[in-house]
mmCIF file of C-alpha atoms and ligand atoms in Angstrom:
data_model
loop_
_atom_site.group_PDB
_atom_site.id
_atom_site.type_symbol
_atom_site.label_atom_id
_atom_site.label_comp_id
_atom_site.label_asym_id
_atom_site.label_seq_id
_atom_site.Cartn_x
_atom_site.Cartn_y
_atom_site.Cartn_z
ATOM 1 C CA MET A 1 86.237 194.879 -84.601
ATOM 2 C CA LYS A 2 88.290 192.014 -83.231
ATOM 3 C CA ARG A 3 86.587 188.620 -83.215
ATOM 4 C CA ILE A 4 87.780 185.418 -81.553
ATOM 5 C CA TYR A 5 86.792 182.057 -83.016
ATOM 6 C CA LEU A 6 86.876 179.220 -80.475
ATOM 7 C CA ASP A 7 84.411 176.868 -82.175
ATOM 8 C CA ASN A 8 86.805 174.759 -84.237
ATOM 9 C CA ALA A 9 85.118 171.497 -83.202
ATOM 10 C CA ALA A 10 82.044 172.736 -85.091
ATOM 11 C CA THR A 11 84.088 173.640 -88.130
ATOM 12 C CA THR A 12 87.439 175.129 -89.124
ATOM 13 C CA ARG A 13 88.485 177.861 -91.552
ATOM 14 C CA VAL A 14 89.464 176.500 -94.970
ATOM 15 C CA SER A 15 93.197 177.145 -95.127
ATOM 16 C CA ASP A 16 94.717 179.298 -97.884
ATOM 17 C CA GLU A 17 96.850 176.369 -98.993
ATOM 18 C CA VAL A 18 93.789 174.150 -99.349
ATOM 19 C CA ILE A 19 91.942 176.768 -101.387
ATOM 20 C CA ALA A 20 94.980 177.153 -103.651
ATOM 21 C CA ALA A 21 95.068 173.385 -104.224
ATOM 22 C CA MET A 22 91.327 173.268 -104.939
ATOM 23 C CA LEU A 23 91.020 176.127 -107.397
ATOM 24 C CA PRO A 24 92.595 174.436 -110.452
ATOM 25 C CA TYR A 25 90.067 171.603 -110.076
ATOM 26 C CA LEU A 26 87.226 174.119 -110.365
ATOM 27 C CA THR A 27 88.667 176.183 -113.211
ATOM 28 C CA THR A 28 91.191 174.182 -115.262
ATOM 29 C CA TYR A 29 90.904 170.467 -114.426
ATOM 30 C CA TYR A 30 87.133 170.663 -114.233
ATOM 31 C CA ALA A 31 86.360 167.559 -116.249
ATOM 32 C CA ASN A 32 84.512 164.584 -114.897
ATOM 33 C CA PRO A 33 87.122 162.168 -113.466
ATOM 34 C CA SER A 34 85.113 159.290 -114.971
ATOM 35 C CA SER A 35 85.704 160.714 -118.489
ATOM 36 C CA THR A 36 89.056 159.035 -118.838
ATOM 37 C CA HIS A 37 88.599 158.700 -122.613
ATOM 38 C CA HIS A 38 89.914 162.281 -122.936
ATOM 39 C CA GLU A 39 92.851 164.178 -121.542
ATOM 40 C CA TYR A 40 90.666 166.580 -119.525
ATOM 41 C CA GLY A 41 89.114 163.665 -117.700
ATOM 42 C CA ARG A 42 92.445 161.959 -117.133
ATOM 43 C CA GLU A 43 93.826 165.142 -115.514
ATOM 44 C CA ALA A 44 90.876 165.239 -113.126
ATOM 45 C CA ARG A 45 91.307 161.535 -112.388
ATOM 46 C CA LYS A 46 94.927 162.193 -111.407
ATOM 47 C CA GLY A 47 93.745 164.688 -108.798
ATOM 48 C CA LEU A 48 91.237 162.175 -107.448
ATOM 49 C CA ASP A 49 93.864 159.432 -107.242
ATOM 50 C CA GLN A 50 96.317 161.738 -105.549
ATOM 51 C CA ALA A 51 93.776 162.824 -102.910
ATOM 52 C CA ARG A 52 92.920 159.181 -102.219
ATOM 53 C CA ALA A 53 96.615 158.390 -101.808
ATOM 54 C CA GLN A 54 97.046 161.362 -99.442
ATOM 55 C CA VAL A 55 94.131 160.296 -97.232
ATOM 56 C CA ALA A 56 95.377 156.696 -97.228
ATOM 57 C CA ALA A 57 98.949 157.710 -96.351
ATOM 58 C CA ALA A 58 97.747 159.886 -93.466
ATOM 59 C CA LEU A 59 95.965 156.871 -91.946
ATOM 60 C CA GLY A 60 98.400 154.060 -92.774
ATOM 61 C CA ALA A 61 95.847 152.593 -95.191
ATOM 62 C CA ASP A 62 95.875 151.429 -98.790
ATOM 63 C CA PRO A 63 94.284 153.872 -101.290
ATOM 64 C CA ALA A 64 91.894 151.071 -102.309
ATOM 65 C CA GLU A 65 90.475 151.178 -98.764
ATOM 66 C CA ILE A 66 89.414 154.860 -98.970
ATOM 67 C CA TYR A 67 85.927 155.810 -100.214
ATOM 68 C CA PHE A 68 84.980 159.478 -100.539
ATOM 69 C CA THR A 69 81.596 160.520 -99.148
ATOM 70 C CA GLY A 70 79.534 163.686 -98.935
ATOM 71 C CA CYS A 71 80.351 164.262 -95.238
ATOM 72 C CA GLY A 72 81.196 162.586 -91.940
ATOM 73 C CA THR A 73 77.514 161.920 -91.319
ATOM 74 C CA GLU A 74 77.259 159.924 -94.546
ATOM 75 C CA ALA A 75 80.369 157.918 -93.642
ATOM 76 C CA ASP A 76 78.856 157.041 -90.231
ATOM 77 C CA ASN A 77 75.488 156.127 -91.786
ATOM 78 C CA TRP A 78 77.186 153.975 -94.389
ATOM 79 C CA ALA A 79 79.392 152.041 -91.952
ATOM 80 C CA ILE A 80 76.515 151.287 -89.581
ATOM 81 C CA ARG A 81 73.631 150.674 -91.975
ATOM 82 C CA GLY A 82 75.966 149.024 -94.489
ATOM 83 C CA THR A 83 77.100 146.493 -91.872
ATOM 84 C CA ALA A 84 73.627 145.951 -90.413
ATOM 85 C CA TYR A 85 72.196 145.136 -93.848
ATOM 86 C CA ALA A 86 75.169 143.110 -95.118
ATOM 87 C CA LYS A 87 75.278 140.957 -91.990
ATOM 88 C CA LYS A 88 71.594 140.667 -91.157
ATOM 89 C CA ASP A 89 71.595 136.932 -91.749
ATOM 90 C CA LYS A 90 74.317 136.484 -89.137
ATOM 91 C CA GLY A 91 72.580 138.691 -86.579
ATOM 92 C CA ARG A 92 70.706 141.893 -85.886
ATOM 93 C CA HIS A 93 72.545 143.210 -82.830
ATOM 94 C CA LEU A 94 74.815 146.282 -82.823
ATOM 95 C CA ILE A 95 76.786 147.934 -80.035
ATOM 96 C CA THR A 96 77.600 151.618 -79.677
ATOM 97 C CA SER A 97 78.119 154.062 -76.803
ATOM 98 C CA ALA A 98 75.805 156.488 -75.037
ATOM 99 C CA ILE A 99 77.859 159.515 -76.125
ATOM 100 C CA GLU A 100 78.122 159.152 -79.906
ATOM 101 C CA HIS A 101 77.414 162.000 -82.326
ATOM 102 C CA HIS A 102 73.844 162.148 -83.655
ATOM 103 C CA ALA A 103 75.152 160.812 -86.977
ATOM 104 C CA VAL A 104 75.655 157.500 -85.147
ATOM 105 C CA MET A 105 72.904 157.777 -82.487
ATOM 106 C CA HIS A 106 70.124 158.586 -84.923
ATOM 107 C CA THR A 107 71.281 155.937 -87.414
ATOM 108 C CA CYS A 108 71.145 153.339 -84.640
ATOM 109 C CA ALA A 109 67.702 154.578 -83.584
ATOM 110 C CA ALA A 110 66.487 154.287 -87.189
ATOM 111 C CA LEU A 111 67.798 150.710 -87.333
ATOM 112 C CA GLU A 112 65.973 149.901 -84.090
ATOM 113 C CA ARG A 113 62.751 151.022 -85.786
ATOM 114 C CA GLU A 114 63.611 148.575 -88.587
ATOM 115 C CA GLY A 115 63.849 145.694 -86.116
ATOM 116 C CA PHE A 116 67.565 145.727 -85.249
ATOM 117 C CA GLU A 117 68.659 145.711 -81.614
ATOM 118 C CA VAL A 118 71.220 148.189 -80.273
ATOM 119 C CA THR A 119 73.140 148.166 -76.981
ATOM 120 C CA TYR A 120 74.269 151.631 -75.857
ATOM 121 C CA LEU A 121 77.305 151.158 -73.603
ATOM 122 C CA PRO A 122 77.431 153.534 -70.641
ATOM 123 C CA VAL A 123 80.467 155.738 -69.973
ATOM 124 C CA ASP A 124 82.184 156.728 -66.726
ATOM 125 C CA SER A 125 82.153 160.277 -65.368
ATOM 126 C CA TYR A 126 84.984 161.221 -67.771
ATOM 127 C CA GLY A 127 83.102 159.840 -70.762
ATOM 128 C CA ARG A 128 85.166 156.654 -71.214
ATOM 129 C CA VAL A 129 83.700 153.358 -72.389
ATOM 130 C CA SER A 130 84.882 150.355 -70.371
ATOM 131 C CA PRO A 131 86.452 147.477 -72.343
ATOM 132 C CA ASP A 132 84.895 145.071 -69.798
ATOM 133 C CA ASP A 133 81.442 146.401 -70.601
ATOM 134 C CA LEU A 134 82.085 145.821 -74.298
ATOM 135 C CA GLU A 135 83.290 142.285 -73.649
ATOM 136 C CA LYS A 136 80.078 141.533 -71.719
ATOM 137 C CA ALA A 137 77.799 143.116 -74.326
ATOM 138 C CA ILE A 138 79.004 141.089 -77.329
ATOM 139 C CA ARG A 139 76.598 138.288 -78.275
ATOM 140 C CA PRO A 140 76.648 135.608 -80.972
ATOM 141 C CA ASP A 141 74.304 137.789 -83.071
ATOM 142 C CA THR A 142 76.398 140.989 -82.726
ATOM 143 C CA THR A 143 77.650 142.263 -86.084
ATOM 144 C CA LEU A 144 79.124 145.683 -85.340
ATOM 145 C CA VAL A 145 80.747 147.755 -82.615
ATOM 146 C CA SER A 146 80.746 151.492 -83.361
ATOM 147 C CA ILE A 147 82.566 153.669 -80.811
ATOM 148 C CA MET A 148 83.953 157.127 -81.500
ATOM 149 C CA MET A 149 87.663 157.878 -81.268
ATOM 150 C CA ALA A 150 87.191 161.301 -79.649
ATOM 151 C CA ASN A 151 84.010 162.902 -78.357
ATOM 152 C CA ASN A 152 82.959 166.114 -80.067
ATOM 153 C CA GLU A 153 81.500 167.767 -76.946
ATOM 154 C CA ILE A 154 83.799 166.887 -74.048
ATOM 155 C CA GLY A 155 86.903 165.865 -76.012
ATOM 156 C CA THR A 156 87.385 162.515 -74.234
ATOM 157 C CA LEU A 157 89.481 159.953 -76.128
ATOM 158 C CA GLU A 158 88.150 156.408 -76.161
ATOM 159 C CA PRO A 159 90.443 153.345 -75.784
ATOM 160 C CA ILE A 160 89.864 152.337 -79.414
ATOM 161 C CA ALA A 161 92.845 149.967 -79.709
ATOM 162 C CA GLN A 162 91.568 147.953 -76.736
ATOM 163 C CA LEU A 163 87.929 148.046 -77.831
ATOM 164 C CA GLY A 164 88.862 147.093 -81.392
ATOM 165 C CA ALA A 165 90.928 144.142 -80.159
ATOM 166 C CA ILE A 166 87.930 142.839 -78.204
ATOM 167 C CA ALA A 167 85.613 143.158 -81.225
ATOM 168 C CA LYS A 168 88.196 141.409 -83.394
ATOM 169 C CA ALA A 169 88.636 138.554 -80.937
ATOM 170 C CA HIS A 170 84.889 137.916 -81.251
ATOM 171 C CA GLY A 171 84.879 138.211 -85.044
ATOM 172 C CA VAL A 172 82.753 141.387 -84.887
ATOM 173 C CA TRP A 173 83.457 144.358 -87.168
ATOM 174 C CA MET A 174 84.645 147.553 -85.498
ATOM 175 C CA HIS A 175 83.788 151.051 -86.766
ATOM 176 C CA THR A 176 85.139 154.245 -85.250
ATOM 177 C CA ASP A 177 83.951 157.795 -85.888
ATOM 178 C CA ALA A 178 87.280 159.625 -86.054
ATOM 179 C CA VAL A 179 85.772 162.912 -87.247
ATOM 180 C CA GLN A 180 87.143 164.864 -84.251
ATOM 181 C CA ALA A 181 90.353 162.861 -83.950
ATOM 182 C CA ILE A 182 92.015 163.560 -87.309
ATOM 183 C CA GLY A 183 94.879 165.988 -86.848
ATOM 184 C CA SER A 184 95.117 165.358 -83.106
ATOM 185 C CA VAL A 185 95.316 161.606 -82.552
ATOM 186 C CA PRO A 186 98.028 159.627 -84.390
ATOM 187 C CA ILE A 187 96.254 156.933 -86.404
ATOM 188 C CA ASP A 188 97.946 153.952 -88.039
ATOM 189 C CA LEU A 189 95.480 151.484 -89.502
ATOM 190 C CA ARG A 190 98.265 148.966 -90.118
ATOM 191 C CA THR A 191 98.201 148.258 -86.389
ATOM 192 C CA LEU A 192 94.924 149.736 -85.111
ATOM 193 C CA PRO A 193 92.315 146.949 -85.075
ATOM 194 C CA VAL A 194 89.396 148.776 -86.678
ATOM 195 C CA ASP A 195 87.572 147.748 -89.850
ATOM 196 C CA MET A 196 85.931 151.072 -90.697
ATOM 197 C CA LEU A 197 86.765 154.675 -89.851
ATOM 198 C CA SER A 198 84.856 157.890 -90.673
ATOM 199 C CA LEU A 199 86.351 161.320 -91.244
ATOM 200 C CA SER A 200 85.152 164.738 -92.342
ATOM 201 C CA GLY A 201 87.161 167.404 -94.188
ATOM 202 C CA HIS A 202 85.765 170.513 -92.534
ATOM 203 C CA LYS A 203 87.165 169.577 -89.138
ATOM 204 C CA PHE A 204 90.746 169.956 -90.396
ATOM 205 C CA HIS A 205 90.686 173.003 -92.687
ATOM 206 C CA ALA A 206 89.125 171.465 -95.814
ATOM 207 C CA PRO A 207 85.646 172.553 -96.953
ATOM 208 C CA LYS A 208 82.312 171.301 -95.644
ATOM 209 C CA GLY A 209 80.488 168.637 -97.618
ATOM 210 C CA VAL A 210 83.299 166.152 -98.095
ATOM 211 C CA GLY A 211 84.303 163.153 -96.012
ATOM 212 C CA ALA A 212 85.587 159.619 -96.346
ATOM 213 C CA LEU A 213 85.011 156.134 -95.047
ATOM 214 C CA TYR A 214 87.955 153.775 -94.647
ATOM 215 C CA ILE A 215 86.836 150.182 -95.216
ATOM 216 C CA ARG A 216 89.435 147.521 -94.526
ATOM 217 C CA LYS A 217 90.131 145.105 -97.376
ATOM 218 C CA GLY A 218 87.956 142.028 -97.027
ATOM 219 C CA VAL A 219 85.146 143.916 -95.253
ATOM 220 C CA HIS A 220 82.109 144.069 -97.523
ATOM 221 C CA ILE A 221 79.246 146.311 -96.468
ATOM 222 C CA ALA A 222 76.014 147.144 -98.278
ATOM 223 C CA ARG A 223 75.867 150.167 -100.618
ATOM 224 C CA LEU A 224 73.543 152.989 -99.620
ATOM 225 C CA ILE A 225 73.740 155.168 -102.743
ATOM 226 C CA GLU A 226 72.921 153.521 -106.045
ATOM 227 C CA GLY A 227 73.859 154.964 -109.411
ATOM 228 C CA GLY A 228 77.075 155.138 -111.409
ATOM 229 C CA SER A 229 80.226 153.167 -110.798
ATOM 230 C CA GLN A 230 82.142 155.831 -108.874
ATOM 231 C CA GLU A 231 84.167 154.816 -105.801
ATOM 232 C CA ARG A 232 84.699 151.363 -107.255
ATOM 233 C CA GLY A 233 80.969 150.818 -107.525
ATOM 234 C CA GLN A 234 80.365 151.320 -103.800
ATOM 235 C CA ARG A 235 79.227 154.948 -103.597
ATOM 236 C CA ALA A 236 77.634 156.455 -106.674
ATOM 237 C CA GLY A 237 77.697 160.153 -107.586
ATOM 238 C CA THR A 238 80.090 162.357 -109.541
ATOM 239 C CA GLU A 239 82.918 163.263 -107.209
ATOM 240 C CA ASN A 240 83.086 166.666 -105.465
ATOM 241 C CA MET A 241 86.499 167.202 -107.029
ATOM 242 C CA GLY A 242 87.603 170.568 -105.592
ATOM 243 C CA SER A 243 86.727 169.539 -102.068
ATOM 244 C CA ILE A 244 88.230 166.063 -102.395
ATOM 245 C CA VAL A 245 91.519 167.518 -103.640
ATOM 246 C CA GLY A 246 91.367 170.075 -100.811
ATOM 247 C CA MET A 247 90.779 167.337 -98.251
ATOM 248 C CA GLY A 248 93.797 165.409 -99.558
ATOM 249 C CA VAL A 249 96.078 168.399 -98.986
ATOM 250 C CA ALA A 250 94.396 169.235 -95.674
ATOM 251 C CA ILE A 251 94.824 165.759 -94.172
ATOM 252 C CA GLU A 252 98.468 165.679 -95.226
ATOM 253 C CA ARG A 253 99.076 168.971 -93.404
ATOM 254 C CA ALA A 254 96.917 168.012 -90.409
ATOM 255 C CA THR A 255 98.848 164.817 -89.760
ATOM 256 C CA GLN A 256 102.339 166.300 -90.177
ATOM 257 C CA ASN A 257 104.076 167.698 -87.079
ATOM 258 C CA LEU A 258 101.345 166.277 -84.879
ATOM 259 C CA GLU A 259 103.477 166.565 -81.735
ATOM 260 C CA ALA A 260 104.209 170.264 -82.123
ATOM 261 C CA HIS A 261 100.614 170.966 -83.123
ATOM 262 C CA ASN A 262 99.254 169.093 -80.109
ATOM 263 C CA ALA A 263 101.713 170.763 -77.743
ATOM 264 C CA TYR A 264 100.598 174.203 -78.989
ATOM 265 C CA LEU A 265 96.882 173.420 -78.654
ATOM 266 C CA THR A 266 97.350 171.754 -75.265
ATOM 267 C CA ALA A 267 99.085 174.894 -73.996
ATOM 268 C CA LEU A 268 96.184 177.084 -75.169
ATOM 269 C CA ARG A 269 93.602 174.703 -73.724
ATOM 270 C CA ASP A 270 95.329 174.395 -70.350
ATOM 271 C CA ARG A 271 95.858 178.143 -70.155
ATOM 272 C CA LEU A 272 92.128 178.661 -70.665
ATOM 273 C CA ILE A 273 91.133 175.989 -68.148
ATOM 274 C CA ALA A 274 93.566 177.302 -65.516
ATOM 275 C CA GLY A 275 92.443 180.896 -66.092
ATOM 276 C CA ILE A 276 88.770 179.979 -65.746
ATOM 277 C CA MET A 277 89.372 177.908 -62.616
ATOM 278 C CA GLN A 278 91.419 180.697 -60.982
ATOM 279 C CA ASN A 279 88.976 183.472 -61.743
ATOM 280 C CA ILE A 280 85.542 181.883 -61.562
ATOM 281 C CA PRO A 281 84.335 179.869 -58.553
ATOM 282 C CA GLU A 282 82.167 176.751 -58.889
ATOM 283 C CA VAL A 283 83.335 175.529 -62.287
ATOM 284 C CA LEU A 284 83.745 171.894 -63.344
ATOM 285 C CA LEU A 285 85.900 170.600 -66.181
ATOM 286 C CA ASN A 286 83.944 168.073 -68.251
ATOM 287 C CA GLY A 287 85.695 165.152 -69.909
ATOM 288 C CA HIS A 288 88.907 163.366 -69.025
ATOM 289 C CA PRO A 289 91.639 165.543 -67.442
ATOM 290 C CA THR A 290 94.407 164.120 -69.659
ATOM 291 C CA GLU A 291 92.918 161.627 -72.149
ATOM 292 C CA ARG A 292 91.249 164.405 -74.126
ATOM 293 C CA LEU A 293 91.628 166.245 -77.403
ATOM 294 C CA PRO A 294 94.332 168.910 -77.137
ATOM 295 C CA GLY A 295 92.000 171.531 -78.557
ATOM 296 C CA ASN A 296 88.918 170.919 -76.405
ATOM 297 C CA ALA A 297 87.923 172.606 -73.134
ATOM 298 C CA ASN A 298 84.400 171.940 -71.880
ATOM 299 C CA VAL A 299 83.328 173.477 -68.583
ATOM 300 C CA SER A 300 80.134 173.658 -66.555
ATOM 301 C CA ILE A 301 79.682 176.974 -64.797
ATOM 302 C CA ARG A 302 77.159 176.629 -61.999
ATOM 303 C CA TYR A 303 74.295 179.094 -61.530
ATOM 304 C CA VAL A 304 74.342 180.393 -65.095
ATOM 305 C CA GLU A 305 72.707 179.264 -68.318
ATOM 306 C CA GLY A 306 75.084 178.183 -71.077
ATOM 307 C CA GLU A 307 72.851 179.844 -73.661
ATOM 308 C CA ALA A 308 72.943 183.195 -71.857
ATOM 309 C CA LEU A 309 76.722 182.965 -71.524
ATOM 310 C CA LEU A 310 77.164 182.175 -75.198
ATOM 311 C CA MET A 311 74.965 185.054 -76.233
ATOM 312 C CA ARG A 312 76.883 187.521 -74.052
ATOM 313 C CA LEU A 313 80.229 186.177 -75.245
ATOM 314 C CA ASP A 314 79.047 186.616 -78.818
ATOM 315 C CA LEU A 315 77.323 190.008 -78.577
ATOM 316 C CA ASP A 316 79.458 191.747 -75.948
ATOM 317 C CA ALA A 317 82.887 190.241 -76.589
ATOM 318 C CA HIS A 318 82.642 188.834 -80.163
ATOM 319 C CA ILE A 319 83.873 185.471 -78.950
ATOM 320 C CA ALA A 320 82.458 182.379 -80.707
ATOM 321 C CA ALA A 321 82.131 179.263 -78.517
ATOM 322 C CA SER A 322 79.522 176.571 -78.253
ATOM 323 C CA THR A 323 77.235 175.011 -75.689
ATOM 324 C CA GLY A 324 76.352 171.387 -75.218
ATOM 325 C CA SER A 325 73.468 172.320 -72.988
ATOM 326 C CA ALA A 326 70.763 172.417 -75.652
ATOM 327 C CA CYS A 327 70.421 170.336 -78.778
ATOM 328 C CA ALA A 328 70.819 171.936 -82.158
ATOM 329 C CA SER A 329 67.102 171.233 -82.629
ATOM 330 C CA GLY A 330 66.333 174.034 -80.181
ATOM 331 C CA SER A 331 65.079 171.555 -77.598
ATOM 332 C CA LEU A 332 65.705 172.542 -73.996
ATOM 333 C CA ASP A 333 66.956 169.094 -73.029
ATOM 334 C CA PRO A 334 70.628 169.038 -72.038
ATOM 335 C CA SER A 335 72.951 167.126 -74.334
ATOM 336 C CA HIS A 336 72.895 163.322 -74.114
ATOM 337 C CA VAL A 337 76.675 163.405 -73.620
ATOM 338 C CA LEU A 338 76.586 165.594 -70.515
ATOM 339 C CA LEU A 339 73.749 163.532 -69.031
ATOM 340 C CA ALA A 340 75.614 160.291 -69.816
ATOM 341 C CA ILE A 341 78.651 161.451 -67.786
ATOM 342 C CA GLY A 342 76.289 162.004 -64.881
ATOM 343 C CA LEU A 343 75.848 165.775 -64.783
ATOM 344 C CA PRO A 344 72.598 166.894 -63.176
ATOM 345 C CA HIS A 345 70.350 168.818 -65.610
ATOM 346 C CA GLU A 346 70.959 172.183 -63.954
ATOM 347 C CA VAL A 347 74.759 171.785 -64.169
ATOM 348 C CA ALA A 348 74.633 170.499 -67.759
ATOM 349 C CA HIS A 349 72.673 173.617 -68.688
ATOM 350 C CA GLY A 350 75.621 175.816 -67.687
ATOM 351 C CA SER A 351 78.113 174.125 -70.011
ATOM 352 C CA LEU A 352 80.355 175.729 -72.596
ATOM 353 C CA ARG A 353 82.739 174.228 -75.131
ATOM 354 C CA PHE A 354 85.789 176.121 -76.354
ATOM 355 C CA SER A 355 87.671 174.455 -79.193
ATOM 356 C CA PHE A 356 90.973 175.597 -80.641
ATOM 357 C CA SER A 357 92.923 175.441 -83.864
ATOM 358 C CA GLU A 358 96.541 176.399 -84.495
ATOM 359 C CA GLU A 359 95.225 179.772 -85.696
ATOM 360 C CA ASN A 360 94.315 180.765 -82.111
ATOM 361 C CA THR A 361 96.715 182.606 -79.814
ATOM 362 C CA ALA A 362 97.489 182.909 -76.090
ATOM 363 C CA GLU A 363 96.347 186.521 -76.263
ATOM 364 C CA GLU A 364 92.919 185.381 -77.449
ATOM 365 C CA VAL A 365 92.765 182.933 -74.574
ATOM 366 C CA ASP A 366 93.536 185.716 -72.059
ATOM 367 C CA GLU A 367 90.852 187.941 -73.579
ATOM 368 C CA THR A 368 88.379 185.069 -73.355
ATOM 369 C CA ILE A 369 89.175 184.460 -69.673
ATOM 370 C CA ALA A 370 88.677 188.158 -68.895
ATOM 371 C CA ALA A 371 85.398 188.393 -70.852
ATOM 372 C CA LEU A 372 84.008 185.180 -69.384
ATOM 373 C CA THR A 373 84.891 186.239 -65.821
ATOM 374 C CA ARG A 374 83.103 189.559 -66.325
ATOM 375 C CA ILE A 375 80.010 187.970 -67.910
ATOM 376 C CA VAL A 376 79.681 185.204 -65.301
ATOM 377 C CA LYS A 377 79.866 187.804 -62.503
ATOM 378 C CA PHE A 378 77.165 189.844 -64.192
ATOM 379 C CA LEU A 379 74.843 186.866 -64.780
ATOM 380 C CA ARG A 380 75.352 185.389 -61.334
ATOM 381 C CA ALA A 381 74.470 188.728 -59.742
ATOM 382 C CA LEU A 382 71.026 188.279 -61.353
ATOM 383 C CA SER A 383 70.645 184.663 -60.190
ATOM 384 C CA PRO A 384 68.454 184.068 -57.124
ATOM 385 C CA LEU A 385 70.269 180.741 -56.618
ATOM 386 C CA TYR A 386 73.835 182.051 -56.466
ATOM 387 C CA LYS A 387 74.870 183.056 -52.967
ATOM 388 C CA GLY A 388 78.403 184.133 -53.924
HETATM 389 N N1 LIG B 401 80.875 162.770 -85.973
HETATM 390 C C1 LIG B 401 81.398 163.669 -85.120
HETATM 391 C C2 LIG B 401 82.107 163.185 -83.900
HETATM 392 C C3 LIG B 401 81.279 165.031 -85.383
HETATM 393 O O1 LIG B 401 81.792 165.914 -84.533
HETATM 394 C C4 LIG B 401 80.607 165.442 -86.558
HETATM 395 C C5 LIG B 401 80.402 166.873 -86.859
HETATM 396 O O2 LIG B 401 80.230 167.686 -85.974
HETATM 397 C C6 LIG B 401 80.097 164.456 -87.431
HETATM 398 C C7 LIG B 401 80.258 163.131 -87.100
HETATM 399 C C8 LIG B 401 79.390 164.811 -88.692
HETATM 400 O O3 LIG B 401 80.282 165.254 -89.687
HETATM 401 P P1 LIG B 401 79.728 166.152 -90.901
HETATM 402 O O4 LIG B 401 79.518 167.519 -90.333
HETATM 403 O O5 LIG B 401 80.816 166.123 -91.922
HETATM 404 O O6 LIG B 401 78.477 165.528 -91.378
#
């Protein structure tokens, strides 16, 4: 049975090369990298140092600015809570956007319950934050701006260089969640004015359960995990060595040949969007038409339920996609991102996200267009609202 995987924004396949790099750290160099009093430990430490250097090089950072974490969610929590707590004597006001991932949204909500104040900047109909809005929102008691580099649902890229420059001009720290951006957006922290940046291995062909937080030299945030002296005393816990080594190799590969990679994904994405638009009436593209991730297509198909579409795509056509129309919690509320860009509830409910990796092909895209066209026709024929 042929299956088509178009849910790479949720997670990617661990590449063969990454697995090959990881295996020795599970079988041969399995020592604790803190046990540098013996050769076994020193071998493991070398792997850890190399992975840190690879992540740093991919971002234009210094290895001493890279801290490994258990996932992207932990990196986001750490940047936001760590700043809020470290700077609470200066102020208790934070700024984020209305379309952040739950790792940021729910952390901000938790801080509000602890007495911090959060401004959620609105976005335009493409999902872009306005630099003017940020400028107006900054107050003397603001300590952090946290805005994502690329949105995980609609793929929109945020003007991070501009937003970061505004935060910097006001002496406010800037964090960006770059979990979806790694491997698509060129990032050079030597020139990009951000103080903290989160990433997650499983979005670029490393395993799940490993991430990193970049913290610019001179930025001191509070620790969240107490224990041993790992990660230069800032994040305790014996390192997840296989996955860290895998992430080092994966980020090196993901940031090489970015232009060719992006051109390939853009071609797949645009082929899918054009095919859907030509074959299915009453479809909207969500997100920015050009300032978007090359591998993201998010569409709202009127008069059908996203959940029903997904189920048919999965069961009838063995195509894996995703919907932003319902939260992972199983709630029937449409996603906060689709509502923030102004979609009415009934349109948001008919939304689908297709996300590509370089392992997808044009043939898969054509099969997806054909299957989706067939399924939408079938479902709309059952809809009392669709007049055809
Ligand atoms: N931030 C964004 C934008 C994401 O897309 C995700 C994962 O979907 C995360 C954070 C969380 O990363 P992790 O799955 O590593 O916890």
